[in-house]
Coordinates of C-alpha atoms (C1' of nucleotides) in Angstrom, one line a residue:
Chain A
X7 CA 0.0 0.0 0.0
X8 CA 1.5 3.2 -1.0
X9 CA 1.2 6.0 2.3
X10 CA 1.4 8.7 0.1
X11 CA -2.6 8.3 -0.3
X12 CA -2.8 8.3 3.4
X13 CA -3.0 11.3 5.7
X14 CA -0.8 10.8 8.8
X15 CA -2.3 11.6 11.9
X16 CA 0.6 10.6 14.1
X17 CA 3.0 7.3 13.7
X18 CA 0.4 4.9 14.6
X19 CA -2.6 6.6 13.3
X20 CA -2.9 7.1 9.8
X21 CA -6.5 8.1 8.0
X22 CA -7.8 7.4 4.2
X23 CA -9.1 10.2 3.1
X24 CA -13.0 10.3 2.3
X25 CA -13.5 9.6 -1.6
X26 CA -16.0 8.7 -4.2
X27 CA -18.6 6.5 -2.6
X28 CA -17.0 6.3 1.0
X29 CA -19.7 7.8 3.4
X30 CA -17.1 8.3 6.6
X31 CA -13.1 7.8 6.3
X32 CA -10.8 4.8 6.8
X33 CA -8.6 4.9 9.3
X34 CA -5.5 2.3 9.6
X35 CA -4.0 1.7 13.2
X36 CA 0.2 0.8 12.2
X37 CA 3.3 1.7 11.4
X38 CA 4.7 3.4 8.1
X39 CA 6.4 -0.5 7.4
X40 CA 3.6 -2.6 8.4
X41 CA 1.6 -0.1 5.8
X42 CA 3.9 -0.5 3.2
X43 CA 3.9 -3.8 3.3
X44 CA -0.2 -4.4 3.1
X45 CA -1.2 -5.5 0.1
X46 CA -3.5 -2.6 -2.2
X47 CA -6.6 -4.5 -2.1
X48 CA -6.1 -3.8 2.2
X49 CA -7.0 -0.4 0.8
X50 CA -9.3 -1.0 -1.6
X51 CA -11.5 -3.0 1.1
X52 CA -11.4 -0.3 3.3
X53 CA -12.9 2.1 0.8
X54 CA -15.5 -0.6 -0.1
X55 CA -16.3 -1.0 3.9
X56 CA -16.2 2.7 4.6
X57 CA -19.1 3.0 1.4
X58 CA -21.7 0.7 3.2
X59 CA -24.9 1.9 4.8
X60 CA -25.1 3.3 8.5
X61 CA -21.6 3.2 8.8
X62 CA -20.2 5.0 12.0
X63 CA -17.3 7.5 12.2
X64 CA -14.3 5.0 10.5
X65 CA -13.9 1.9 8.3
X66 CA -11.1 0.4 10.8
X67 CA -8.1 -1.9 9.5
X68 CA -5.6 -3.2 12.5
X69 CA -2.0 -3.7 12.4
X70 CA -2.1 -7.2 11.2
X71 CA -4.3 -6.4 8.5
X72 CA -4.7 -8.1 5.3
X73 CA -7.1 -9.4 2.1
X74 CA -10.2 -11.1 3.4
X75 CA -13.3 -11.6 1.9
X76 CA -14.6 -8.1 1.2
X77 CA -13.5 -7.0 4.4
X78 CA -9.6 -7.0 5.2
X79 CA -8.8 -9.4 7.7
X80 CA -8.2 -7.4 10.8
X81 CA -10.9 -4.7 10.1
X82 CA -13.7 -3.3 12.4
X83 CA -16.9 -1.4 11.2
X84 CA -19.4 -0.5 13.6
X85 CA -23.4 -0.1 11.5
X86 CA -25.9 2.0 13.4
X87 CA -28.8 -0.3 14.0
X88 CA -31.8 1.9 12.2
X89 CA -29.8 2.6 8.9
X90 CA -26.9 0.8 8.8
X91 CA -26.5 -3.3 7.5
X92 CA -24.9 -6.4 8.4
X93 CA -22.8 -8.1 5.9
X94 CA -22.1 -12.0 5.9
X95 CA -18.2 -11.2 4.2
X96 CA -18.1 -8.5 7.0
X97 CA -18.2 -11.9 9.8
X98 CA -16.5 -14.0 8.0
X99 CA -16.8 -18.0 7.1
X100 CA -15.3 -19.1 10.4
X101 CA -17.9 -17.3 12.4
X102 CA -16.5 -16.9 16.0
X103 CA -13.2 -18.0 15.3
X104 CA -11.1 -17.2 18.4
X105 CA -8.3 -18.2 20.9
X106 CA -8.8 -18.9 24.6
X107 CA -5.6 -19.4 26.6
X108 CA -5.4 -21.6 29.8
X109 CA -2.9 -21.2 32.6
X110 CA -1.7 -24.0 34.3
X111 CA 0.2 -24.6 37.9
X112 CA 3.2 -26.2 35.7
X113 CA 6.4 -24.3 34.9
X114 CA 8.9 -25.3 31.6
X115 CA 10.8 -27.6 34.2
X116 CA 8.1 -29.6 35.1
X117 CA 7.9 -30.7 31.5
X118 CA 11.2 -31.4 30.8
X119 CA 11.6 -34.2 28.0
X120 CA 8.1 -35.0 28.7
X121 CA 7.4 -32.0 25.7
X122 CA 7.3 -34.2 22.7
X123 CA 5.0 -37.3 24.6
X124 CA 2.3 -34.4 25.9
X125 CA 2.8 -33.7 22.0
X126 CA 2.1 -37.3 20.6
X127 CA -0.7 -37.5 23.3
X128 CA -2.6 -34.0 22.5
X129 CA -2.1 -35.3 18.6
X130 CA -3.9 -38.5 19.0
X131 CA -6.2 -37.1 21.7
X132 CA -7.3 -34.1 19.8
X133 CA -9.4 -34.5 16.3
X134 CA -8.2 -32.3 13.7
X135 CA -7.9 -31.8 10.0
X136 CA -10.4 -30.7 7.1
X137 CA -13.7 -32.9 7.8
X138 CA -12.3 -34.4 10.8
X139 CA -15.1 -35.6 13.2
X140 CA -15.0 -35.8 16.9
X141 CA -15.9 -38.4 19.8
X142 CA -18.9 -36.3 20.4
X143 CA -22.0 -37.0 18.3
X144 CA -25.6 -34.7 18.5
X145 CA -28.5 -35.3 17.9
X146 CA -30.7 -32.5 16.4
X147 CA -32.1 -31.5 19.6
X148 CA -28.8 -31.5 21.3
X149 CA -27.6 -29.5 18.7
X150 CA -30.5 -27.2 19.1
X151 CA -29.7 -27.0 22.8
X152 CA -26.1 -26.4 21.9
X153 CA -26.7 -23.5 19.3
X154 CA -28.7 -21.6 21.8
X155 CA -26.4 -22.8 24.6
X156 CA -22.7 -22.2 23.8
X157 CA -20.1 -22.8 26.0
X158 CA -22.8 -23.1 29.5
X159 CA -24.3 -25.7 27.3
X160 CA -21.0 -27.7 27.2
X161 CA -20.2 -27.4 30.7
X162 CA -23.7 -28.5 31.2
X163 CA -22.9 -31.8 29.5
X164 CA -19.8 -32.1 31.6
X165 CA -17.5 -30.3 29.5
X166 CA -14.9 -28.2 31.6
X167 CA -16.4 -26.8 35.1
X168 CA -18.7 -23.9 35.4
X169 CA -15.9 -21.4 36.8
X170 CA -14.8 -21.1 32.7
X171 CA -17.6 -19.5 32.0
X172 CA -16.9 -16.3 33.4
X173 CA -13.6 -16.5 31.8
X174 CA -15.7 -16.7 27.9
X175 CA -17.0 -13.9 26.7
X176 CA -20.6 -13.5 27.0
X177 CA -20.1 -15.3 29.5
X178 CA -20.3 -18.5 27.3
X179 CA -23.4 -17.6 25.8
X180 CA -24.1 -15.5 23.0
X181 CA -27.7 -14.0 23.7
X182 CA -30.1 -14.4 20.8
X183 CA -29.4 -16.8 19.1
X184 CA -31.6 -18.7 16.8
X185 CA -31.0 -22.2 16.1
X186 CA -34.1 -22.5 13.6
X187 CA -32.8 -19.8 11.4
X188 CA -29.4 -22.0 10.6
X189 CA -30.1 -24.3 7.8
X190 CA -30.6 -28.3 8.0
X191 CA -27.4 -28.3 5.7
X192 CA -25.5 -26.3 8.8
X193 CA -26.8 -28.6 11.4
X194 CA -26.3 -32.0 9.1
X195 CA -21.9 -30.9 8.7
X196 CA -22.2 -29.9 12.6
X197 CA -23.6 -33.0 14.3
X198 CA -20.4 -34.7 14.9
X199 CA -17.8 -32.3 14.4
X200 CA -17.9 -31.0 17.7
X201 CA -14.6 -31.2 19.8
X202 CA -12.4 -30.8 16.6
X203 CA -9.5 -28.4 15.7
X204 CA -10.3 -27.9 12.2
X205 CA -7.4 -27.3 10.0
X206 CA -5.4 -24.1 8.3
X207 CA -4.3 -21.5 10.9
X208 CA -6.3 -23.3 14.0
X209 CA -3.7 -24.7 16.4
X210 CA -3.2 -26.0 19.3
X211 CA -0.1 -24.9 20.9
X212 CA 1.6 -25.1 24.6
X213 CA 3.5 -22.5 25.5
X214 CA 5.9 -20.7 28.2
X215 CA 5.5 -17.7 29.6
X216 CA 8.5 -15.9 28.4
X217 CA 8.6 -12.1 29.6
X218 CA 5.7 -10.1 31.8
X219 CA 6.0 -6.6 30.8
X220 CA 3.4 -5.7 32.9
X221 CA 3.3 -7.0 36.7
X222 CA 0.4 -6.0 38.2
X223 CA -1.7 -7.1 34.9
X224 CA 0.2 -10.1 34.7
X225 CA -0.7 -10.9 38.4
X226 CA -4.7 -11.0 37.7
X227 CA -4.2 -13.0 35.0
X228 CA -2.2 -15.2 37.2
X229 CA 1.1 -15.5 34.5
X230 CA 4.2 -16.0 35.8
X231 CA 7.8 -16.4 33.9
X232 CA 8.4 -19.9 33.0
X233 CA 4.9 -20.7 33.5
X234 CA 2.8 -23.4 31.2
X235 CA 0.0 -22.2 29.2
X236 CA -2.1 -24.3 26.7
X237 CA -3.8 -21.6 23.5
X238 CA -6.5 -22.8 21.0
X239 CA -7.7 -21.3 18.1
X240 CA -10.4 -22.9 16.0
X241 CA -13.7 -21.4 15.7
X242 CA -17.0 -22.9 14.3
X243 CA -16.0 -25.6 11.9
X244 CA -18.1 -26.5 9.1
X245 CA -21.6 -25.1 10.4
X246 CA -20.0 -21.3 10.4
X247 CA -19.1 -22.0 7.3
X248 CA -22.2 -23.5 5.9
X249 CA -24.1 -20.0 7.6
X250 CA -21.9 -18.1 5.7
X251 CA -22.4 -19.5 2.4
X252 CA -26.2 -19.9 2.8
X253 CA -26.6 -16.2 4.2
X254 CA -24.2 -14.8 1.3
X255 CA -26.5 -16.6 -1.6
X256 CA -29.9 -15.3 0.5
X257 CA -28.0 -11.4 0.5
X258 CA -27.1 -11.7 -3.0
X259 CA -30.8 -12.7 -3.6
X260 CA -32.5 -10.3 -1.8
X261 CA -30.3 -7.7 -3.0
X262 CA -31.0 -8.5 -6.5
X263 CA -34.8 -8.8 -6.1
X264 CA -35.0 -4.7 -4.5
X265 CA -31.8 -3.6 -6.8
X266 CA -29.3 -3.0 -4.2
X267 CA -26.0 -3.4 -5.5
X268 CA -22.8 -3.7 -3.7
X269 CA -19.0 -2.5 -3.9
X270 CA -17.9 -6.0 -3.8
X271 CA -19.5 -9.2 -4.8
X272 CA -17.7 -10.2 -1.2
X273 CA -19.4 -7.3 0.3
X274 CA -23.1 -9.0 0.4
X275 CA -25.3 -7.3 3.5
X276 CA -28.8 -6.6 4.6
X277 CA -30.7 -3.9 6.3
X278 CA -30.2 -4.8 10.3
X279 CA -33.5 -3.5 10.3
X280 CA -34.5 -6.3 7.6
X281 CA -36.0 -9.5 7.9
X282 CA -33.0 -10.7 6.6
X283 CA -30.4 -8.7 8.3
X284 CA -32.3 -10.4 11.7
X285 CA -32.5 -14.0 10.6
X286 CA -28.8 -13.3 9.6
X287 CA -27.9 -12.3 12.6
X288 CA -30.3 -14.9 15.0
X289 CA -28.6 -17.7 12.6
X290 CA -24.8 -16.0 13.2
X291 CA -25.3 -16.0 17.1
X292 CA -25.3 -19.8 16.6
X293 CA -22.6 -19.9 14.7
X294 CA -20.8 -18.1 17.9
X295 CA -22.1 -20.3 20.2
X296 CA -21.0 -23.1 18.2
X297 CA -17.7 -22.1 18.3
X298 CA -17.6 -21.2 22.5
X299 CA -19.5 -24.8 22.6
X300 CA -16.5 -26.2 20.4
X301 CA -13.7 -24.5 22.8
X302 CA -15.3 -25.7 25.6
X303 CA -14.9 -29.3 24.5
X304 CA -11.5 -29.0 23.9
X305 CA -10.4 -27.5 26.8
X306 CA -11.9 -30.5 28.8
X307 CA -9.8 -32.7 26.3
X308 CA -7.0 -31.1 26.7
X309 CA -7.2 -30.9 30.7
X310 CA -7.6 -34.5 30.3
X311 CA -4.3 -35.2 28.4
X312 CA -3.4 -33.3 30.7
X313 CA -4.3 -35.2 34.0
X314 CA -3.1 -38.5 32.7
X315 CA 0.6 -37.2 31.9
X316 CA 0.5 -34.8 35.0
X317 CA -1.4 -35.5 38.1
X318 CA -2.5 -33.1 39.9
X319 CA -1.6 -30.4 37.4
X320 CA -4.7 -27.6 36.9
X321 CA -5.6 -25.3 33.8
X322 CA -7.7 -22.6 34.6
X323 CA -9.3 -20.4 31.9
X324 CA -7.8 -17.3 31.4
X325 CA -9.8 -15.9 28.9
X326 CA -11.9 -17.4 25.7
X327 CA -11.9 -14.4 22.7
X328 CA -13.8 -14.7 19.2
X329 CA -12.0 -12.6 16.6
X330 CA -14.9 -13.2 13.5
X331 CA -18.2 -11.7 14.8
X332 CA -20.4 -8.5 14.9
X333 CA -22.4 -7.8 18.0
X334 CA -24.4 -5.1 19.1
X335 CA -22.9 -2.9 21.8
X336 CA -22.9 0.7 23.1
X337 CA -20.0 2.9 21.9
X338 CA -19.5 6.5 22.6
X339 CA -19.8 8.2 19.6
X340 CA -19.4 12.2 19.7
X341 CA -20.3 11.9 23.7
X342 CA -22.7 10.1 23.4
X343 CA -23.6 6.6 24.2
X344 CA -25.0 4.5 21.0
X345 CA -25.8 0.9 20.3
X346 CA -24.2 0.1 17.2
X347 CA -23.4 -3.6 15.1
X348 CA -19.8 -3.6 15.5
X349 CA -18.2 -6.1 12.8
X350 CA -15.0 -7.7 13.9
X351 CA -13.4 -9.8 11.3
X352 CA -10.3 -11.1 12.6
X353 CA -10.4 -8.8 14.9
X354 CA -10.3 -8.8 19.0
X355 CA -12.5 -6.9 21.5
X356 CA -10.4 -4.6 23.9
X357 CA -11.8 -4.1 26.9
X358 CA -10.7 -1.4 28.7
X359 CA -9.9 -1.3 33.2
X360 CA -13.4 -1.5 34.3
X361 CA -15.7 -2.5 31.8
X362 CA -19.0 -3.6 33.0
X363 CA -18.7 -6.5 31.3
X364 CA -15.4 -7.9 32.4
X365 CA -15.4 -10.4 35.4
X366 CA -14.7 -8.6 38.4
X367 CA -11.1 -11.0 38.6
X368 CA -10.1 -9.2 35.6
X369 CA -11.7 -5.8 36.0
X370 CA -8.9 -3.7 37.3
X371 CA -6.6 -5.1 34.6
X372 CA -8.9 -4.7 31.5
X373 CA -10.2 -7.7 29.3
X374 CA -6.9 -10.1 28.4
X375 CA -6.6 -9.6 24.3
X376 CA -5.2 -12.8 23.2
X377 CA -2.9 -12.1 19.8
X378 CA -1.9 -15.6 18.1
X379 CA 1.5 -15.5 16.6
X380 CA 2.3 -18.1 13.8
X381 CA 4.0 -21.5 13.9
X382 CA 7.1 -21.6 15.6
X383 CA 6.8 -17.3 17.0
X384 CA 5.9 -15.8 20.4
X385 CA 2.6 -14.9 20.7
X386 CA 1.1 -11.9 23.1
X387 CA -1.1 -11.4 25.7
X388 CA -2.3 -8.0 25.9
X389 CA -4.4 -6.2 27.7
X390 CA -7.1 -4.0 26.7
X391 CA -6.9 -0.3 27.2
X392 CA -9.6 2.9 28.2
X393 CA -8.1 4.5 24.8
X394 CA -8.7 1.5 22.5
X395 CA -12.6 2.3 22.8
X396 CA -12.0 5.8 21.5
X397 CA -9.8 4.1 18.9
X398 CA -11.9 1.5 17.2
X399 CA -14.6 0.9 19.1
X400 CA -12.7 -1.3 21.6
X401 CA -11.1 -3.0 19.1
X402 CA -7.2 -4.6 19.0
X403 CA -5.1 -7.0 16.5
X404 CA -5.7 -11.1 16.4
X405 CA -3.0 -12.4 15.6
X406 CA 0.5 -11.8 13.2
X407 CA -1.4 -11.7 9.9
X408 CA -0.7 -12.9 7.0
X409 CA 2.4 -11.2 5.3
X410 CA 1.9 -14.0 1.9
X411 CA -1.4 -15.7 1.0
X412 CA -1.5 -19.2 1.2
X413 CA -0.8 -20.0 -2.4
X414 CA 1.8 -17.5 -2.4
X415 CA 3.4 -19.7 0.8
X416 CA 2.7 -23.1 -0.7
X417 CA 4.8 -22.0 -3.5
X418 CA 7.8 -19.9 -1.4
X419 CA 8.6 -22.9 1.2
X420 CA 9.0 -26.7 1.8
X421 CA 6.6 -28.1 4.7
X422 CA 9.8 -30.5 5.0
X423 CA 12.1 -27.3 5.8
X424 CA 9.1 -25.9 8.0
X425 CA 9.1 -28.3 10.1
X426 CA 13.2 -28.8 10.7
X427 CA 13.2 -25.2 11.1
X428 CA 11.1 -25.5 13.7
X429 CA 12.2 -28.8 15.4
X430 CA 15.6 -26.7 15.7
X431 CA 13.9 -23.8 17.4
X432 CA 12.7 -26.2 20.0
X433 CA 9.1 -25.8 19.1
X434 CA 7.1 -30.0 18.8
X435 CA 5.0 -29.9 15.8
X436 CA 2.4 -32.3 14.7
X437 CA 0.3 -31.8 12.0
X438 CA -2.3 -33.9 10.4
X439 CA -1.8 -32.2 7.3
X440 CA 2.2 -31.9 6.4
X441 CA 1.5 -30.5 3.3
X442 CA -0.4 -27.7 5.0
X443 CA 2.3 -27.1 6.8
X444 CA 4.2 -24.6 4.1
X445 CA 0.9 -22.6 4.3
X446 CA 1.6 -22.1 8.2
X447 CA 5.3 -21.1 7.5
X448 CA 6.1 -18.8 10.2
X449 CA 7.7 -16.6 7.3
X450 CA 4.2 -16.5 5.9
X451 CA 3.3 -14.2 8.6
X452 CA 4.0 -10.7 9.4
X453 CA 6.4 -9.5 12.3
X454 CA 4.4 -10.6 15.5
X455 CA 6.7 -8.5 17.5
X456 CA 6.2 -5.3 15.0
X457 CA 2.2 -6.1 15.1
X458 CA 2.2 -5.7 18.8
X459 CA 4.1 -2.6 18.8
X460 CA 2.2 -0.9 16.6
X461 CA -1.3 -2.5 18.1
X462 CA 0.4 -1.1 21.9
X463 CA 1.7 2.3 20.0
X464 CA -1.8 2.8 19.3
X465 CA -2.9 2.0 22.2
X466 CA -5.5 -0.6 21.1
X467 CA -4.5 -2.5 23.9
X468 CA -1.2 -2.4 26.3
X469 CA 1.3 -5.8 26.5
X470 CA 1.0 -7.9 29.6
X471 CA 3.1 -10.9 28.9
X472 CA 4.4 -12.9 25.3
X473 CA 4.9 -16.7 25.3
X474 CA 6.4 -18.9 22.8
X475 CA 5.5 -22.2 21.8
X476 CA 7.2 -25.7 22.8
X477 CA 4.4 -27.8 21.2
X478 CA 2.2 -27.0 18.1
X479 CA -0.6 -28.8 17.1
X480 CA -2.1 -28.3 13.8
X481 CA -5.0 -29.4 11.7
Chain B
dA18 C1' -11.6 -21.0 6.8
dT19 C1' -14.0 -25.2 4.3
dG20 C1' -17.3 -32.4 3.1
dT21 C1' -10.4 -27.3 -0.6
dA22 C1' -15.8 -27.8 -6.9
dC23 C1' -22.5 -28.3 -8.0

DNA sequence: ATGTAC
């Protein structure tokens, strides 16, 4: 992206001009090289977001933005509820993707040489992979139960123990959901394919806790150098997906049939206001729920593998974040307080010291903003910050980002050289796919040190602790 | 991301 046609506001802050069909400006959150290096069509998606209906005050992109479909991955757009629209591109396929990170009572010297056997046993222990199915099996109305249920629904079924829940946001349930708005197709690829990984960027990785930058944030989170922590990041398997492509066609449709047309193709949305926009939106919230459900389940596996190779070890929540959603919440816009749609796509929510809706254990340190590096790289633990909801409406980074798309990285490097490289930095991996593996290519990624400068520069969020991986499990 | 194409 070239930053002569951006407007610097200060290092971090730079705005895209309004133009042409853009009703408010775009506004990119990085620095002048992680800018640079964004692809154009970061730029152009912006534009297209920033043109939408009932948009309010910015089209956002994130320092670890790139292409998505028709939004940038790692842009936030907030609709206002009477005029504005929800888009199913602006979610995302892998509704409620996100990453929840568990602490446990073990430090690195309690594994030692025990790394590549906790490894094997979260490998065979933990169903990944495209289409992979999972040792629990629904039946319609427990799917029903689960769609409207989330994550309390799990724990209801004896999946993990009830204190997670105040650890997930929403508290582990995503409030109005409507199971009978998500097709039979949805439900049919769901049924057993809870309690999976998935496959492309999910992982599951245990880490160490490597440096605390912050000590009193650090201490309510309960991290501590040396410490063992457990991340996942997988979201809502084939059922998000399956709600994406069904609502996308009914969009296209609808928009067809009253002769709306959209900036992109990718762009597909409906009035919130619409009939549509709400069975959208009923049908999404199980989507999200899906994926807190799908957490849940692994967390309770993974405690498991854990329990068997170390008794009497613990791993307690620290915080469950989806990073492909939009939900409605109140903002300050101008002064004043206003419920507005806020898309996140691959995006986090940055809760600031405070926030009514943090747990009161996490209150005075602000909401934990989990940022997933790639394969083989540290990965951050921030907190979120008062300024980030003046920012992008309480809005921070997910992850690295993608510096090469995954055809580019299939081409540019050898899964067999992946993984040495990353047997020699000491990091276990197991994948079910190897070939996958060159996709996942740590140089793939951007700078996960650079993207959490910038994201902290900003002050999207502030840095509490990074880790970095000694076991990588991938689909 | 994904029963990697209907």
């Amino acid at each position: 992206m070239r930053i002569s046609e951006l407007r610097r506001i200060d290092g971090w802050i730079w705005e895209v001009p309004r133009t042409g069909a853009m009703r408010v400006p775009g506004r990119i959150y990085a620095d002048k090289r992680l800018i640079e290096d964004m692809e154009d069509t970061v730029l152009a998606q912006v534009k297209n977001v920033a043109s939408l209906p009932g948009i309010v005050t910015a089209s956002f992109a994130m320092p670890d933005a790139h292409s998505g479909y028709g939004f940038p991955i790692g842009g936030v757009a907030a609709f206002d509820p009477d005029t504005g629209v929800v888009s199913a591109g602006g979610v995302g396929f892998d509704i409620a993707c996100g990453v929840r990170t568990l602490v446990s009572n073990l430090f690195a010297d309690d594994l030692a040489g025990r790394v590549p056997a906790l490894a094997d046993a979260l490998f065979s222990r933990i169903p990944a992979g495209v289409g992979s199915t999972g040792a629990v099996r629904l039946t319609a109305g427990e799917l029903d139960a689960m769609l409207a249920g989330g994550a309390v629904w799990a724990v209801s079924r004896g999946f993990g123990e009830k204190a997670d829940l105040d650890r997930i946001e929403e508290r582990g349930r995503m409030d109005g959901a409507r199971p009978e708005m998500v097709s039979e197709a949805a439900k049919a690829r769901q049924k057993d394919q809870m309690g999976t990984l998935g496959a492309g960027n999910h992982y599951l990785e245990v880490q160490v806790v490597e440096e605390i930058f912050n000590d009193a944030a650090a201490g309510l989170y309960g991290l501590h150098p040396g410490q063992v922590a457990v991340a996942i990041h997988c979201g809502s398997r084939g059922l998000g997906h399956q709600i994406g492509t069904d609502y996308l066609k009914r969009m296209h449709d609808h928009a067809a049939k009253t002769g709306v047309s959209f900036p992109d193709r990718e762009l597909a949305h409906a009035p919130i206001a619409s009939d549509l926009g709400q069975r959208y939106l009923g049908a999404m919230r199980s989507g999200i729920n899906a994926a807190l459900a799908n957490r849940q389940i692994l967390t309770h596996m993974v405690r498991e593998v854990f329990a068997e190779m170390f008794p009497g070890s613990r791993l307690a929540l620290l915080y469950d974040v989806s990073h492909n959603t939009c939900k409605a919440e109140t903002h300050m816009v101008d002064g004043v307080p206003r419920l507005l749609f806020v898309h996140r796509k691959g995006a986090t929510r940055s809760l600031g010291p405070g926030h009514p809706d943090l747990p009161p254990g996490l209150a005075a340190a602000g909401q934990p903003v989990l940022v997933g590096g790639s394969m083989g790289t540290a990965s951050f633990i921030l907190s979120g910050t008062a300024a980030a909801e003046t920012r992008a409406f309480a809005s921070a980074c997910h992850g690295a980002g993608r510096a090469m798309s995954r055809k580019q990285a299939a081409r540019h490097f050898k899964p067999r050289t992946v993984l040495e490289d990353l047997e020699h930095m000491g990091v276990a991996v197991r994948a079910h796919d190897f070939r996958g593996l060159s996709e996942e290519a740590p140089g793939a990624y951007k700078n996960i040190e650079a993207v959490a400068d910038a994201a902290c520069r900003a002050e999207l969020a502030a840095k509490t602790a990074r880790v970095r991986p000694l076991a990588c499990i991938k689909g």
